[in-house]
Amino acid sequence: MYLWLKFFHIFFIISWFAGLFYLPRIYVNLAMTAPQSAEYDRLIIMAQKLYKFMTPWGIGAISCGLLMPITQIGFSGWVNSKIAIGVLLAGYHLWCGALLRQFIAQQNTHSHKWYRAFNELPVFALLAALYLVLFKPF
C-alpha cells in the first residue's frame, strides 16, 4: 500500500507543480496585456482551465502525502516539515486562485515583475521538500 501511495504522490506532485510553475507565468503575461483585449480574454480562459486542471492534482498530492506516514513511515521531524511545506503550497495554490479572480474582475494590482518573483516561490518549496526527502535531516 505504501509504495502505491508513494507512486501516486510523486505523480500528483509532478502534475501539480507543472501548474504551479505555469499559472503565474500566465499572470506575467496578463499583467502586461490590456484588460479589454482578445489576448487578455484568451489568457484568462487559459488560466481558468489550468487552475481547474491542477486543483485535483494538488488534492491528490496532499492526500497521498498525508496517508504515507499513516501507513508506514510515521510522523518524524522531516515528515512534519514536509507536511508544513505541503500546507504552504496549498496556500500558494489558493493565493493563485485569488489572483485569478482579481484578473477576471480586472482588478489586478501587481506588476509583471511582481508575478515573475511570485512564480519562483514554488521552486524554493520544491528544493526544501526534496532536501527533506533525500537527506532526512531530523
JSON list of C-alpha atoms in Angstrom, two decimals:
[
{"chain": "A", "resi": 1, "resn": "MET", "atom": "CA", "xyz": [0.00, 0.00, 0.00]},
{"chain": "A", "resi": 2, "resn": "TYR", "atom": "CA", "xyz": [2.80, 2.41, 0.93]},
{"chain": "A", "resi": 3, "resn": "LEU", "atom": "CA", "xyz": [4.56, 2.05, -2.43]},
{"chain": "A", "resi": 4, "resn": "TRP", "atom": "CA", "xyz": [1.30, 2.76, -4.29]},
{"chain": "A", "resi": 5, "resn": "LEU", "atom": "CA", "xyz": [0.76, 5.88, -2.21]},
{"chain": "A", "resi": 6, "resn": "LYS", "atom": "CA", "xyz": [4.33, 6.95, -2.90]},
{"chain": "A", "resi": 7, "resn": "PHE", "atom": "CA", "xyz": [3.87, 6.26, -6.62]},
{"chain": "A", "resi": 8, "resn": "PHE", "atom": "CA", "xyz": [0.71, 8.37, -6.81]},
{"chain": "A", "resi": 9, "resn": "HIS", "atom": "CA", "xyz": [2.16, 11.06, -4.57]},
{"chain": "A", "resi": 10, "resn": "ILE", "atom": "CA", "xyz": [5.09, 11.54, -6.94]},
{"chain": "A", "resi": 11, "resn": "PHE", "atom": "CA", "xyz": [2.76, 11.52, -9.96]},
{"chain": "A", "resi": 12, "resn": "PHE", "atom": "CA", "xyz": [0.44, 14.08, -8.38]},
{"chain": "A", "resi": 13, "resn": "ILE", "atom": "CA", "xyz": [3.34, 16.28, -7.26]},
{"chain": "A", "resi": 14, "resn": "ILE", "atom": "CA", "xyz": [4.80, 16.38, -10.79]},
{"chain": "A", "resi": 15, "resn": "SER", "atom": "CA", "xyz": [1.41, 17.24, -12.28]},
{"chain": "A", "resi": 16, "resn": "TRP", "atom": "CA", "xyz": [0.57, 19.83, -9.62]},
{"chain": "A", "resi": 17, "resn": "PHE", "atom": "CA", "xyz": [3.93, 21.54, -9.89]},
{"chain": "A", "resi": 18, "resn": "ALA", "atom": "CA", "xyz": [3.54, 21.84, -13.65]},
{"chain": "A", "resi": 19, "resn": "GLY", "atom": "CA", "xyz": [0.51, 24.02, -12.92]},
{"chain": "A", "resi": 20, "resn": "LEU", "atom": "CA", "xyz": [2.14, 25.85, -10.01]},
{"chain": "A", "resi": 21, "resn": "PHE", "atom": "CA", "xyz": [5.04, 26.78, -12.28]},
{"chain": "A", "resi": 22, "resn": "TYR", "atom": "CA", "xyz": [3.00, 27.73, -15.33]},
{"chain": "A", "resi": 23, "resn": "LEU", "atom": "CA", "xyz": [-0.03, 29.56, -13.92]},
{"chain": "A", "resi": 24, "resn": "PRO", "atom": "CA", "xyz": [1.99, 32.51, -12.57]},
{"chain": "A", "resi": 25, "resn": "ARG", "atom": "CA", "xyz": [3.72, 32.72, -15.98]},
{"chain": "A", "resi": 26, "resn": "ILE", "atom": "CA", "xyz": [0.28, 33.29, -17.48]},
{"chain": "A", "resi": 27, "resn": "TYR", "atom": "CA", "xyz": [-0.19, 36.00, -14.84]},
{"chain": "A", "resi": 28, "resn": "VAL", "atom": "CA", "xyz": [3.02, 37.69, -16.03]},
{"chain": "A", "resi": 29, "resn": "ASN", "atom": "CA", "xyz": [1.50, 37.93, -19.50]},
{"chain": "A", "resi": 30, "resn": "LEU", "atom": "CA", "xyz": [-1.87, 39.05, -18.15]},
{"chain": "A", "resi": 31, "resn": "ALA", "atom": "CA", "xyz": [-0.20, 41.83, -16.18]},
{"chain": "A", "resi": 32, "resn": "MET", "atom": "CA", "xyz": [1.42, 43.05, -19.42]},
{"chain": "A", "resi": 33, "resn": "THR", "atom": "CA", "xyz": [-1.79, 42.89, -21.51]},
{"chain": "A", "resi": 34, "resn": "ALA", "atom": "CA", "xyz": [-4.60, 45.42, -21.84]},
{"chain": "A", "resi": 35, "resn": "PRO", "atom": "CA", "xyz": [-7.70, 44.13, -20.00]},
{"chain": "A", "resi": 36, "resn": "GLN", "atom": "CA", "xyz": [-10.08, 44.93, -22.85]},
{"chain": "A", "resi": 37, "resn": "SER", "atom": "CA", "xyz": [-8.25, 42.86, -25.47]},
{"chain": "A", "resi": 38, "resn": "ALA", "atom": "CA", "xyz": [-8.80, 39.49, -27.10]},
{"chain": "A", "resi": 39, "resn": "GLU", "atom": "CA", "xyz": [-5.38, 38.38, -25.83]},
{"chain": "A", "resi": 40, "resn": "TYR", "atom": "CA", "xyz": [-6.40, 39.17, -22.23]},
{"chain": "A", "resi": 41, "resn": "ASP", "atom": "CA", "xyz": [-9.59, 37.14, -22.65]},
{"chain": "A", "resi": 42, "resn": "ARG", "atom": "CA", "xyz": [-7.64, 34.21, -24.12]},
{"chain": "A", "resi": 43, "resn": "LEU", "atom": "CA", "xyz": [-5.13, 34.28, -21.26]},
{"chain": "A", "resi": 44, "resn": "ILE", "atom": "CA", "xyz": [-7.97, 34.36, -18.71]},
{"chain": "A", "resi": 45, "resn": "ILE", "atom": "CA", "xyz": [-9.50, 31.26, -20.29]},
{"chain": "A", "resi": 46, "resn": "MET", "atom": "CA", "xyz": [-6.12, 29.52, -20.26]},
{"chain": "A", "resi": 47, "resn": "ALA", "atom": "CA", "xyz": [-5.57, 30.43, -16.60]},
{"chain": "A", "resi": 48, "resn": "GLN", "atom": "CA", "xyz": [-9.05, 29.27, -15.59]},
{"chain": "A", "resi": 49, "resn": "LYS", "atom": "CA", "xyz": [-8.65, 25.93, -17.36]},
{"chain": "A", "resi": 50, "resn": "LEU", "atom": "CA", "xyz": [-5.20, 25.40, -15.89]},
{"chain": "A", "resi": 51, "resn": "TYR", "atom": "CA", "xyz": [-6.38, 26.22, -12.36]},
{"chain": "A", "resi": 52, "resn": "LYS", "atom": "CA", "xyz": [-9.29, 23.76, -12.70]},
{"chain": "A", "resi": 53, "resn": "PHE", "atom": "CA", "xyz": [-6.90, 21.15, -14.12]},
{"chain": "A", "resi": 54, "resn": "MET", "atom": "CA", "xyz": [-4.25, 21.49, -11.41]},
{"chain": "A", "resi": 55, "resn": "THR", "atom": "CA", "xyz": [-6.56, 21.59, -8.38]},
{"chain": "A", "resi": 56, "resn": "PRO", "atom": "CA", "xyz": [-7.32, 17.83, -8.33]},
{"chain": "A", "resi": 57, "resn": "TRP", "atom": "CA", "xyz": [-3.60, 17.08, -8.70]},
{"chain": "A", "resi": 58, "resn": "GLY", "atom": "CA", "xyz": [-2.88, 19.22, -5.64]},
{"chain": "A", "resi": 59, "resn": "ILE", "atom": "CA", "xyz": [-5.60, 17.46, -3.66]},
{"chain": "A", "resi": 60, "resn": "GLY", "atom": "CA", "xyz": [-4.16, 14.09, -4.70]},
{"chain": "A", "resi": 61, "resn": "ALA", "atom": "CA", "xyz": [-0.62, 15.12, -3.79]},
{"chain": "A", "resi": 62, "resn": "ILE", "atom": "CA", "xyz": [-1.63, 16.33, -0.35]},
{"chain": "A", "resi": 63, "resn": "SER", "atom": "CA", "xyz": [-3.89, 13.32, 0.30]},
{"chain": "A", "resi": 64, "resn": "CYS", "atom": "CA", "xyz": [-1.23, 10.77, -0.62]},
{"chain": "A", "resi": 65, "resn": "GLY", "atom": "CA", "xyz": [1.41, 12.79, 1.24]},
{"chain": "A", "resi": 66, "resn": "LEU", "atom": "CA", "xyz": [-0.66, 12.63, 4.41]},
{"chain": "A", "resi": 67, "resn": "LEU", "atom": "CA", "xyz": [-1.56, 8.95, 4.03]},
{"chain": "A", "resi": 68, "resn": "MET", "atom": "CA", "xyz": [2.03, 7.73, 3.57]},
{"chain": "A", "resi": 69, "resn": "PRO", "atom": "CA", "xyz": [3.18, 8.43, 7.14]},
{"chain": "A", "resi": 70, "resn": "ILE", "atom": "CA", "xyz": [0.00, 6.87, 8.49]},
{"chain": "A", "resi": 71, "resn": "THR", "atom": "CA", "xyz": [0.59, 3.62, 6.60]},
{"chain": "A", "resi": 72, "resn": "GLN", "atom": "CA", "xyz": [4.30, 3.10, 7.20]},
{"chain": "A", "resi": 73, "resn": "ILE", "atom": "CA", "xyz": [6.92, 5.74, 7.91]},
{"chain": "A", "resi": 74, "resn": "GLY", "atom": "CA", "xyz": [5.36, 7.66, 10.80]},
{"chain": "A", "resi": 75, "resn": "PHE", "atom": "CA", "xyz": [5.47, 11.36, 11.61]},
{"chain": "A", "resi": 76, "resn": "SER", "atom": "CA", "xyz": [9.15, 12.11, 12.20]},
{"chain": "A", "resi": 77, "resn": "GLY", "atom": "CA", "xyz": [10.60, 15.62, 12.16]},
{"chain": "A", "resi": 78, "resn": "TRP", "atom": "CA", "xyz": [11.38, 15.69, 8.45]},
{"chain": "A", "resi": 79, "resn": "VAL", "atom": "CA", "xyz": [7.90, 14.34, 7.60]},
{"chain": "A", "resi": 80, "resn": "ASN", "atom": "CA", "xyz": [6.27, 17.05, 9.71]},
{"chain": "A", "resi": 81, "resn": "SER", "atom": "CA", "xyz": [8.41, 19.66, 7.95]},
{"chain": "A", "resi": 82, "resn": "LYS", "atom": "CA", "xyz": [7.44, 18.26, 4.55]},
{"chain": "A", "resi": 83, "resn": "ILE", "atom": "CA", "xyz": [3.77, 18.40, 5.55]},
{"chain": "A", "resi": 84, "resn": "ALA", "atom": "CA", "xyz": [4.28, 22.05, 6.52]},
{"chain": "A", "resi": 85, "resn": "ILE", "atom": "CA", "xyz": [5.70, 22.69, 3.05]},
{"chain": "A", "resi": 86, "resn": "GLY", "atom": "CA", "xyz": [2.62, 21.00, 1.59]},
{"chain": "A", "resi": 87, "resn": "VAL", "atom": "CA", "xyz": [0.39, 23.31, 3.63]},
{"chain": "A", "resi": 88, "resn": "LEU", "atom": "CA", "xyz": [2.35, 26.32, 2.36]},
{"chain": "A", "resi": 89, "resn": "LEU", "atom": "CA", "xyz": [2.00, 25.08, -1.22]},
{"chain": "A", "resi": 90, "resn": "ALA", "atom": "CA", "xyz": [-1.75, 24.62, -0.73]},
{"chain": "A", "resi": 91, "resn": "GLY", "atom": "CA", "xyz": [-1.86, 28.23, 0.48]},
{"chain": "A", "resi": 92, "resn": "TYR", "atom": "CA", "xyz": [0.12, 29.30, -2.59]},
{"chain": "A", "resi": 93, "resn": "HIS", "atom": "CA", "xyz": [-2.36, 27.41, -4.78]},
{"chain": "A", "resi": 94, "resn": "LEU", "atom": "CA", "xyz": [-5.29, 29.20, -3.13]},
{"chain": "A", "resi": 95, "resn": "TRP", "atom": "CA", "xyz": [-3.45, 32.52, -3.48]},
{"chain": "A", "resi": 96, "resn": "CYS", "atom": "CA", "xyz": [-3.14, 31.79, -7.21]},
{"chain": "A", "resi": 97, "resn": "GLY", "atom": "CA", "xyz": [-6.90, 31.29, -7.29]},
{"chain": "A", "resi": 98, "resn": "ALA", "atom": "CA", "xyz": [-7.48, 34.62, -5.55]},
{"chain": "A", "resi": 99, "resn": "LEU", "atom": "CA", "xyz": [-5.17, 36.35, -8.03]},
{"chain": "A", "resi": 100, "resn": "LEU", "atom": "CA", "xyz": [-7.05, 34.74, -10.90]},
{"chain": "A", "resi": 101, "resn": "ARG", "atom": "CA", "xyz": [-10.32, 36.11, -9.54]},
{"chain": "A", "resi": 102, "resn": "GLN", "atom": "CA", "xyz": [-8.71, 39.57, -9.43]},
{"chain": "A", "resi": 103, "resn": "PHE", "atom": "CA", "xyz": [-7.64, 39.26, -13.07]},
{"chain": "A", "resi": 104, "resn": "ILE", "atom": "CA", "xyz": [-11.14, 38.13, -14.05]},
{"chain": "A", "resi": 105, "resn": "ALA", "atom": "CA", "xyz": [-12.60, 41.18, -12.27]},
{"chain": "A", "resi": 106, "resn": "GLN", "atom": "CA", "xyz": [-9.90, 43.32, -13.94]},
{"chain": "A", "resi": 107, "resn": "GLN", "atom": "CA", "xyz": [-8.66, 44.40, -10.51]},
{"chain": "A", "resi": 108, "resn": "ASN", "atom": "CA", "xyz": [-5.04, 43.28, -10.69]},
{"chain": "A", "resi": 109, "resn": "THR", "atom": "CA", "xyz": [-2.76, 45.47, -8.57]},
{"chain": "A", "resi": 110, "resn": "HIS", "atom": "CA", "xyz": [0.60, 43.79, -9.23]},
{"chain": "A", "resi": 111, "resn": "SER", "atom": "CA", "xyz": [3.17, 44.34, -11.98]},
{"chain": "A", "resi": 112, "resn": "HIS", "atom": "CA", "xyz": [4.55, 41.69, -14.29]},
{"chain": "A", "resi": 113, "resn": "LYS", "atom": "CA", "xyz": [7.81, 41.92, -12.32]},
{"chain": "A", "resi": 114, "resn": "TRP", "atom": "CA", "xyz": [5.97, 41.04, -9.12]},
{"chain": "A", "resi": 115, "resn": "TYR", "atom": "CA", "xyz": [4.50, 37.97, -10.83]},
{"chain": "A", "resi": 116, "resn": "ARG", "atom": "CA", "xyz": [7.95, 36.95, -12.06]},
{"chain": "A", "resi": 117, "resn": "ALA", "atom": "CA", "xyz": [9.14, 36.88, -8.44]},
{"chain": "A", "resi": 118, "resn": "PHE", "atom": "CA", "xyz": [5.89, 35.26, -7.25]},
{"chain": "A", "resi": 119, "resn": "ASN", "atom": "CA", "xyz": [6.49, 32.50, -9.79]},
{"chain": "A", "resi": 120, "resn": "GLU", "atom": "CA", "xyz": [9.74, 31.50, -8.05]},
{"chain": "A", "resi": 121, "resn": "LEU", "atom": "CA", "xyz": [8.18, 30.67, -4.66]},
{"chain": "A", "resi": 122, "resn": "PRO", "atom": "CA", "xyz": [7.26, 27.06, -5.50]},
{"chain": "A", "resi": 123, "resn": "VAL", "atom": "CA", "xyz": [10.83, 26.45, -6.68]},
{"chain": "A", "resi": 124, "resn": "PHE", "atom": "CA", "xyz": [12.10, 27.08, -3.15]},
{"chain": "A", "resi": 125, "resn": "ALA", "atom": "CA", "xyz": [9.39, 24.87, -1.68]},
{"chain": "A", "resi": 126, "resn": "LEU", "atom": "CA", "xyz": [10.32, 22.08, -4.07]},
{"chain": "A", "resi": 127, "resn": "LEU", "atom": "CA", "xyz": [14.01, 22.37, -3.19]},
{"chain": "A", "resi": 128, "resn": "ALA", "atom": "CA", "xyz": [13.23, 22.24, 0.53]},
{"chain": "A", "resi": 129, "resn": "ALA", "atom": "CA", "xyz": [10.93, 19.22, 0.13]},
{"chain": "A", "resi": 130, "resn": "LEU", "atom": "CA", "xyz": [13.49, 17.35, -1.96]},
{"chain": "A", "resi": 131, "resn": "TYR", "atom": "CA", "xyz": [16.18, 18.07, 0.61]},
{"chain": "A", "resi": 132, "resn": "LEU", "atom": "CA", "xyz": [13.97, 16.73, 3.40]},
{"chain": "A", "resi": 133, "resn": "VAL", "atom": "CA", "xyz": [13.03, 13.57, 1.49]},
{"chain": "A", "resi": 134, "resn": "LEU", "atom": "CA", "xyz": [16.54, 12.71, 0.35]},
{"chain": "A", "resi": 135, "resn": "PHE", "atom": "CA", "xyz": [18.58, 13.62, 3.43]},
{"chain": "A", "resi": 136, "resn": "LYS", "atom": "CA", "xyz": [16.01, 13.18, 6.24]},
{"chain": "A", "resi": 137, "resn": "PRO", "atom": "CA", "xyz": [17.99, 15.62, 8.42]},
{"chain": "A", "resi": 138, "resn": "PHE", "atom": "CA", "xyz": [15.89, 15.11, 11.55]}
]
